[in-house]
PDB file of C-alpha atoms and ligand atoms in Angstrom:
ATOM      1  CA  UNK A 142      -0.433   0.050   0.304  1.00  0.00           C
ATOM      2  CA  UNK A 143       1.233   3.294  -0.478  1.00  0.00           C
ATOM      3  CA  UNK A 144      -0.147   5.692   1.772  1.00  0.00           C
ATOM      4  CA  UNK A 145       0.815   9.542   1.515  1.00  0.00           C
ATOM      5  CA  UNK A 146       0.333  12.520   4.562  1.00  0.00           C
ATOM      6  CA  UNK A 147       1.269  15.834   2.705  1.00  0.00           C
ATOM      7  CA  UNK A 148      -0.550  18.953   3.702  1.00  0.00           C
ATOM      8  CA  UNK A 149       2.034  22.839   4.450  1.00  0.00           C
ATOM      9  CA  UNK A 150       5.407  22.909   5.858  1.00  0.00           C
ATOM     10  CA  UNK A 151       5.154  23.733  10.199  1.00  0.00           C
ATOM     11  CA  UNK A 152       2.466  21.080  10.048  1.00  0.00           C
ATOM     12  CA  UNK A 153       4.159  18.654  11.695  1.00  0.00           C
ATOM     13  CA  UNK A 154       4.416  15.625   8.940  1.00  0.00           C
ATOM     14  CA  UNK A 155       7.416  14.895   9.579  1.00  0.00           C
ATOM     15  CA  UNK A 156       7.601  14.597  13.353  1.00  0.00           C
ATOM     16  CA  UNK A 157       4.682  12.319  12.665  1.00  0.00           C
ATOM     17  CA  UNK A 158       5.802   9.596  10.355  1.00  0.00           C
ATOM     18  CA  UNK A 159       9.217   9.583  12.435  1.00  0.00           C
ATOM     19  CA  UNK A 160       7.176   8.252  15.213  1.00  0.00           C
ATOM     20  CA  UNK A 161       5.214   5.516  14.047  1.00  0.00           C
ATOM     21  CA  UNK A 162       8.092   4.681  11.796  1.00  0.00           C
ATOM     22  CA  UNK A 163       9.700   3.798  14.758  1.00  0.00           C
ATOM     23  CA  UNK A 164       6.601   1.574  16.475  1.00  0.00           C
ATOM     24  CA  UNK A 165       5.767  -0.654  13.023  1.00  0.00           C
ATOM     25  CA  UNK A 166       8.075  -2.168  10.820  1.00  0.00           C
ATOM     26  CA  UNK A 167       5.868  -3.301   8.584  1.00  0.00           C
ATOM     27  CA  UNK A 168       6.132   0.587   6.884  1.00  0.00           C
ATOM     28  CA  UNK A 169       8.986   2.291   5.236  1.00  0.00           C
ATOM     29  CA  UNK A 170       9.381   6.381   3.860  1.00  0.00           C
ATOM     30  CA  UNK A 171      10.554   6.824   1.203  1.00  0.00           C
ATOM     31  CA  UNK A 172      14.140   8.297   0.650  1.00  0.00           C
ATOM     32  CA  UNK A 173      13.377  11.842  -1.500  1.00  0.00           C
ATOM     33  CA  UNK A 174      15.210  13.747  -3.886  1.00  0.00           C
ATOM     34  CA  UNK A 175      16.085  16.856  -3.452  1.00  0.00           C
ATOM     35  CA  UNK A 176      17.556  20.657  -4.745  1.00  0.00           C
ATOM     36  CA  UNK A 177      17.417  21.944  -1.420  1.00  0.00           C
ATOM     37  CA  UNK A 178      20.288  22.804   0.419  1.00  0.00           C
ATOM     38  CA  UNK A 179      20.699  20.692   3.526  1.00  0.00           C
ATOM     39  CA  UNK A 180      19.263  23.351   6.191  1.00  0.00           C
ATOM     40  CA  UNK A 181      22.155  23.233   9.903  1.00  0.00           C
ATOM     41  CA  UNK A 182      21.831  20.361  11.839  1.00  0.00           C
ATOM     42  CA  UNK A 183      19.140  18.951   9.482  1.00  0.00           C
ATOM     43  CA  UNK A 184      20.759  14.653   8.978  1.00  0.00           C
ATOM     44  CA  UNK A 185      22.377  13.962   5.763  1.00  0.00           C
ATOM     45  CA  UNK A 186      20.439  11.580   5.260  1.00  0.00           C
ATOM     46  CA  UNK A 187      17.572  13.464   5.188  1.00  0.00           C
ATOM     47  CA  UNK A 188      17.125  13.648   1.479  1.00  0.00           C
ATOM     48  CA  UNK A 189      19.089  12.834  -1.709  1.00  0.00           C
ATOM     49  CA  UNK A 190      20.323  16.262  -2.193  1.00  0.00           C
ATOM     50  CA  UNK A 191      21.555  16.780  -5.913  1.00  0.00           C
ATOM     51  CA  UNK A 192      21.754  19.863  -8.958  1.00  0.00           C
ATOM     52  CA  UNK A 193      19.230  21.100 -10.619  1.00  0.00           C
ATOM     53  CA  UNK A 194      21.186  19.454 -13.453  1.00  0.00           C
ATOM     54  CA  UNK A 195      20.769  15.916 -12.465  1.00  0.00           C
ATOM     55  CA  UNK A 196      17.404  15.874 -10.398  1.00  0.00           C
ATOM     56  CA  UNK A 197      16.298  16.545 -13.777  1.00  0.00           C
ATOM     57  CA  UNK A 198      18.020  14.281 -16.114  1.00  0.00           C
ATOM     58  CA  UNK A 199      15.933  11.901 -13.438  1.00  0.00           C
ATOM     59  CA  UNK A 200      12.906  13.422 -14.455  1.00  0.00           C
ATOM     60  CA  UNK A 201      13.691  12.318 -18.129  1.00  0.00           C
ATOM     61  CA  UNK A 202      15.225   9.816 -16.696  1.00  0.00           C
ATOM     62  CA  UNK A 203      11.576   8.658 -15.798  1.00  0.00           C
ATOM     63  CA  UNK A 204      12.704   7.745 -12.667  1.00  0.00           C
ATOM     64  CA  UNK A 205      10.065   9.144 -10.120  1.00  0.00           C
ATOM     65  CA  UNK A 206       6.878   8.960  -8.615  1.00  0.00           C
ATOM     66  CA  UNK A 207       5.825  12.087  -9.048  1.00  0.00           C
ATOM     67  CA  UNK A 208       8.466  15.505  -8.315  1.00  0.00           C
ATOM     68  CA  UNK A 209       7.725  19.385  -7.894  1.00  0.00           C
ATOM     69  CA  UNK A 210       8.691  22.315  -7.685  1.00  0.00           C
ATOM     70  CA  UNK A 211       8.400  23.575  -4.215  1.00  0.00           C
ATOM     71  CA  UNK A 212       9.125  27.204  -2.708  1.00  0.00           C
ATOM     72  CA  UNK A 213      11.352  27.769  -6.066  1.00  0.00           C
ATOM     73  CA  UNK A 214      13.826  23.308  -5.268  1.00  0.00           C
ATOM     74  CA  UNK A 215      12.622  20.587  -7.166  1.00  0.00           C
ATOM     75  CA  UNK A 216      11.538  17.708  -5.121  1.00  0.00           C
ATOM     76  CA  UNK A 217      11.835  13.985  -5.617  1.00  0.00           C
ATOM     77  CA  UNK A 218      10.217  10.446  -4.785  1.00  0.00           C
ATOM     78  CA  UNK A 219      11.496   7.804  -6.567  1.00  0.00           C
ATOM     79  CA  UNK A 220      10.658   5.399  -7.898  1.00  0.00           C
ATOM     80  CA  UNK A 221       9.784   2.558  -5.207  1.00  0.00           C
ATOM     81  CA  UNK A 222      12.313  -0.268  -5.304  1.00  0.00           C
ATOM     82  CA  UNK A 223      10.351  -4.391  -5.142  1.00  0.00           C
ATOM     83  CA  UNK A 224       7.997  -4.626  -3.082  1.00  0.00           C
ATOM     84  CA  UNK A 225       9.810  -5.630   0.393  1.00  0.00           C
ATOM     85  CA  UNK A 226       6.715  -6.647   2.061  1.00  0.00           C
ATOM     86  CA  UNK A 227       6.154  -3.431   4.226  1.00  0.00           C
ATOM     87  CA  UNK A 228       3.598  -0.381   3.227  1.00  0.00           C
ATOM     88  CA  UNK A 229       4.889   3.367   2.003  1.00  0.00           C
ATOM     89  CA  UNK A 230       4.471   6.163   3.403  1.00  0.00           C
ATOM     90  CA  UNK A 231       5.447   8.916   1.007  1.00  0.00           C
ATOM     91  CA  UNK A 232       5.873  13.073   3.315  1.00  0.00           C
ATOM     92  CA  UNK A 233       5.057  15.401  -0.230  1.00  0.00           C
ATOM     93  CA  UNK A 234       3.538  19.015  -0.433  1.00  0.00           C
ATOM     94  CA  UNK A 235       0.510  18.680  -1.995  1.00  0.00           C
ATOM     95  CA  UNK A 236       0.906  19.188  -5.746  1.00  0.00           C
ATOM     96  CA  UNK A 237       3.317  15.759  -5.887  1.00  0.00           C
ATOM     97  CA  UNK A 238       0.292  14.066  -3.274  1.00  0.00           C
ATOM     98  CA  UNK A 239      -2.194  14.460  -6.536  1.00  0.00           C
ATOM     99  CA  UNK A 240       0.535  12.846  -9.370  1.00  0.00           C
ATOM    100  CA  UNK A 241       0.730   9.839  -6.690  1.00  0.00           C
ATOM    101  CA  UNK A 242      -3.072   9.549  -6.728  1.00  0.00           C
ATOM    102  CA  UNK A 243      -3.471  10.208 -10.101  1.00  0.00           C
ATOM    103  CA  UNK A 244      -0.633   7.264 -10.590  1.00  0.00           C
ATOM    104  CA  UNK A 245      -1.566   4.932  -7.941  1.00  0.00           C
ATOM    105  CA  UNK A 246      -5.092   3.634  -8.300  1.00  0.00           C
ATOM    106  CA  UNK A 247      -5.718   2.831  -3.989  1.00  0.00           C
ATOM    107  CA  UNK A 248      -3.374   5.391  -2.241  1.00  0.00           C
ATOM    108  CA  UNK A 249      -4.826   6.757   0.035  1.00  0.00           C
ATOM    109  CA  UNK A 250      -4.119  10.632   0.954  1.00  0.00           C
ATOM    110  CA  UNK A 251      -3.531  11.690   4.219  1.00  0.00           C
ATOM    111  CA  UNK A 252      -4.244  14.972   4.979  1.00  0.00           C
ATOM    112  CA  UNK A 253      -1.757  17.065   7.962  1.00  0.00           C
ATOM    113  CA  UNK A 254      -2.605  20.789   9.249  1.00  0.00           C
ATOM    114  CA  UNK A 255      -1.617  23.326  11.435  1.00  0.00           C
ATOM    115  CA  UNK A 256      -4.033  24.622  14.162  1.00  0.00           C
ATOM    116  CA  UNK A 257      -3.099  27.570  13.205  1.00  0.00           C
ATOM    117  CA  UNK A 258      -0.966  29.300  11.155  1.00  0.00           C
ATOM    118  CA  UNK A 259       0.586  30.918  14.321  1.00  0.00           C
ATOM    119  CA  UNK A 260       2.041  27.487  15.589  1.00  0.00           C
ATOM    120  CA  UNK A 261       2.579  26.379  12.573  1.00  0.00           C
ATOM    121  CA  UNK A 262       5.099  29.940  12.141  1.00  0.00           C
ATOM    122  CA  UNK A 263       6.854  29.076  15.528  1.00  0.00           C
ATOM    123  CA  UNK A 264       7.300  25.149  14.340  1.00  0.00           C
ATOM    124  CA  UNK A 265       9.202  26.239  10.767  1.00  0.00           C
ATOM    125  CA  UNK A 266      11.451  29.178  12.954  1.00  0.00           C
ATOM    126  CA  UNK A 267      11.574  26.171  16.270  1.00  0.00           C
ATOM    127  CA  UNK A 268      13.501  23.922  12.813  1.00  0.00           C
ATOM    128  CA  UNK A 269      15.907  26.727  11.587  1.00  0.00           C
ATOM    129  CA  UNK A 270      14.063  27.601   8.762  1.00  0.00           C
ATOM    130  CA  UNK A 271      15.980  30.877   6.917  1.00  0.00           C
ATOM    131  CA  UNK A 272      13.240  33.755   7.468  1.00  0.00           C
ATOM    132  CA  UNK A 273      12.733  33.817   3.582  1.00  0.00           C
ATOM    133  CA  UNK A 274      11.608  30.486   3.267  1.00  0.00           C
ATOM    134  CA  UNK A 275       9.158  30.678   6.185  1.00  0.00           C
ATOM    135  CA  UNK A 276       8.020  34.094   4.334  1.00  0.00           C
ATOM    136  CA  UNK A 277       7.233  31.779   1.393  1.00  0.00           C
ATOM    137  CA  UNK A 278       5.960  29.420   2.941  1.00  0.00           C
ATOM    138  CA  UNK A 279       3.564  30.588   5.576  1.00  0.00           C
ATOM    139  CA  UNK A 280       2.714  32.806   2.036  1.00  0.00           C
ATOM    140  CA  UNK A 281       1.097  29.470   0.246  1.00  0.00           C
ATOM    141  CA  UNK A 282      -0.199  27.609   3.563  1.00  0.00           C
ATOM    142  CA  UNK A 283      -3.737  28.320   2.310  1.00  0.00           C
ATOM    143  CA  UNK A 284      -3.561  28.176  -0.390  1.00  0.00           C
ATOM    144  CA  UNK A 285      -1.659  24.598  -0.703  1.00  0.00           C
ATOM    145  CA  UNK A 286      -4.553  23.137   2.147  1.00  0.00           C
ATOM    146  CA  UNK A 287      -7.203  24.203   0.136  1.00  0.00           C
ATOM    147  CA  UNK A 288      -5.858  22.078  -2.763  1.00  0.00           C
ATOM    148  CA  UNK A 289      -5.402  19.357   0.058  1.00  0.00           C
ATOM    149  CA  UNK A 290      -8.519  19.361   1.259  1.00  0.00           C
ATOM    150  CA  UNK A 291      -9.847  18.580  -2.628  1.00  0.00           C
ATOM    151  CA  UNK A 292      -7.730  15.298  -2.483  1.00  0.00           C
ATOM    152  CA  UNK A 293      -7.527  13.730   0.939  1.00  0.00           C
ATOM    153  CA  UNK A 294      -9.265  10.984   2.568  1.00  0.00           C
ATOM    154  CA  UNK A 295      -8.552  12.168   5.376  1.00  0.00           C
ATOM    155  CA  UNK A 296      -7.308  15.539   7.428  1.00  0.00           C
ATOM    156  CA  UNK A 297      -5.750  15.551  11.213  1.00  0.00           C
ATOM    157  CA  UNK A 298      -5.613  18.693  13.269  1.00  0.00           C
ATOM    158  CA  UNK A 299      -2.356  18.626  14.630  1.00  0.00           C
ATOM    159  CA  UNK A 300      -2.910  20.191  17.266  1.00  0.00           C
ATOM    160  CA  UNK A 301      -1.517  17.762  19.726  1.00  0.00           C
ATOM    161  CA  UNK A 302       0.987  15.592  18.543  1.00  0.00           C
ATOM    162  CA  UNK A 303       0.231  12.285  20.796  1.00  0.00           C
ATOM    163  CA  UNK A 304      -3.016  12.473  19.535  1.00  0.00           C
ATOM    164  CA  UNK A 305      -2.593  13.084  16.070  1.00  0.00           C
ATOM    165  CA  UNK A 306       0.051  10.428  15.583  1.00  0.00           C
ATOM    166  CA  UNK A 307      -2.615   8.057  17.080  1.00  0.00           C
ATOM    167  CA  UNK A 308      -5.765   9.051  14.815  1.00  0.00           C
ATOM    168  CA  UNK A 309      -2.541   8.879  11.893  1.00  0.00           C
ATOM    169  CA  UNK A 310      -2.069   5.127  13.034  1.00  0.00           C
ATOM    170  CA  UNK A 311      -5.656   4.393  13.837  1.00  0.00           C
ATOM    171  CA  UNK A 312      -6.143   5.915   9.735  1.00  0.00           C
ATOM    172  CA  UNK A 313      -3.654   3.264   7.961  1.00  0.00           C
ATOM    173  CA  UNK A 314      -4.941   0.594  10.550  1.00  0.00           C
ATOM    174  CA  UNK A 315      -8.152   0.400   8.518  1.00  0.00           C
ATOM    175  CA  UNK A 316      -7.240   0.446   5.637  1.00  0.00           C
ATOM    176  CA  UNK A 317      -4.204  -2.255   6.223  1.00  0.00           C
ATOM    177  CA  UNK A 318      -7.926  -4.584   8.149  1.00  0.00           C
ATOM    178  CA  UNK A 319     -10.508  -2.662   6.248  1.00  0.00           C
ATOM    179  CA  UNK A 320     -14.381  -3.537   6.885  1.00  0.00           C
ATOM    180  CA  UNK A 321     -14.633  -2.729   3.119  1.00  0.00           C
ATOM    181  CA  UNK A 322     -17.910   0.029   4.235  1.00  0.00           C
ATOM    182  CA  UNK A 323     -15.042   2.209   5.816  1.00  0.00           C
ATOM    183  CA  UNK A 324     -13.903   2.887   3.016  1.00  0.00           C
ATOM    184  CA  UNK A 325     -14.048   6.525   1.902  1.00  0.00           C
ATOM    185  CA  UNK A 326     -11.787   5.595  -1.723  1.00  0.00           C
ATOM    186  CA  UNK A 327     -15.418   3.206  -2.257  1.00  0.00           C
ATOM    187  CA  UNK A 328     -17.522   6.696  -1.279  1.00  0.00           C
TER     188      UNK A 328
HETATM  189  P1  5GP B 415      11.299  21.288   3.626  1.00  0.00           P
HETATM  190  O1  5GP B 415      12.725  21.615   2.355  1.00  0.00           O
HETATM  191  O2  5GP B 415      11.242  21.751   4.095  1.00  0.00           O
HETATM  192  O3  5GP B 415      12.409  19.793   3.257  1.00  0.00           O
HETATM  193  O4  5GP B 415      10.376  19.999   2.598  1.00  0.00           O
HETATM  194  C1  5GP B 415       9.852  21.621   1.802  1.00  0.00           C
HETATM  195  C2  5GP B 415       8.171  20.024   0.724  1.00  0.00           C
HETATM  196  O5  5GP B 415       8.763  19.528   0.251  1.00  0.00           O
HETATM  197  C3  5GP B 415       7.371  19.547   2.229  1.00  0.00           C
HETATM  198  O6  5GP B 415       6.295  19.955   2.308  1.00  0.00           O
HETATM  199  C4  5GP B 415       7.880  18.123   1.892  1.00  0.00           C
HETATM  200  O7  5GP B 415       6.807  17.042   2.426  1.00  0.00           O
HETATM  201  C5  5GP B 415       7.836  18.243   0.542  1.00  0.00           C
HETATM  202  N1  5GP B 415       8.851  17.407  -0.244  1.00  0.00           N
HETATM  203  C6  5GP B 415       9.260  16.420   1.014  1.00  0.00           C
HETATM  204  N2  5GP B 415      10.337  15.372  -0.274  1.00  0.00           N
HETATM  205  C7  5GP B 415       9.067  15.690  -0.891  1.00  0.00           C
HETATM  206  C8  5GP B 415       8.930  14.699  -2.501  1.00  0.00           C
HETATM  207  O8  5GP B 415       9.856  13.513  -2.674  1.00  0.00           O
HETATM  208  N3  5GP B 415       7.743  15.432  -3.397  1.00  0.00           N
HETATM  209  C9  5GP B 415       7.285  16.459  -3.124  1.00  0.00           C
HETATM  210  N4  5GP B 415       6.415  16.371  -4.066  1.00  0.00           N
HETATM  211  N5  5GP B 415       7.602  17.663  -2.207  1.00  0.00           N
HETATM  212  C10 5GP B 415       7.907  16.593  -1.184  1.00  0.00           C
END
């Protein structure tokens, strides 16, 4: 199965997924490529950090399941490796989410939103984003949420991390062992 976790920067998508991965060995996360520079203190393996020409060549070679430009940088999900028995979770912005939903029948889209712009901005500052990146991310957040809500099978408000993690875990579980009449993909 492919689960897509999407939503504006600072919604807490990565924090939620890190918690889920730590407790669920049957879930794995795709490692994206990006042309963005690594932030101070960001782990080297947070992304496959590449140049724009290298990214564009991978696009031409058909190497991405989806890719998008976000605040001046390119981000993409490489085509998944041969199936290893785990369900895959993609943590991506909404343009990429749309592409995955078009390409992968049955993919499940969960939109994570922050409880307020103030909380979103505080989270972006806390993780060391550059000021111009923070402003740009806040500026597009409302539009991202609008697009995301139109695509999403589920919307989770990340007001309290523990609660949001449990809500997302419950959503994943419902698809892995689904009572069919509750599956919103059948709606
Ligand atoms: P950041 O620069 O904060 O790491 O990521 C910016 C945005 O790009 C976030 O919303 C993040 O989830 C998204 N993103 C990360 N990897 C990918 C990817 O492979 N494809 C797409 N479309 N978005 C991604």
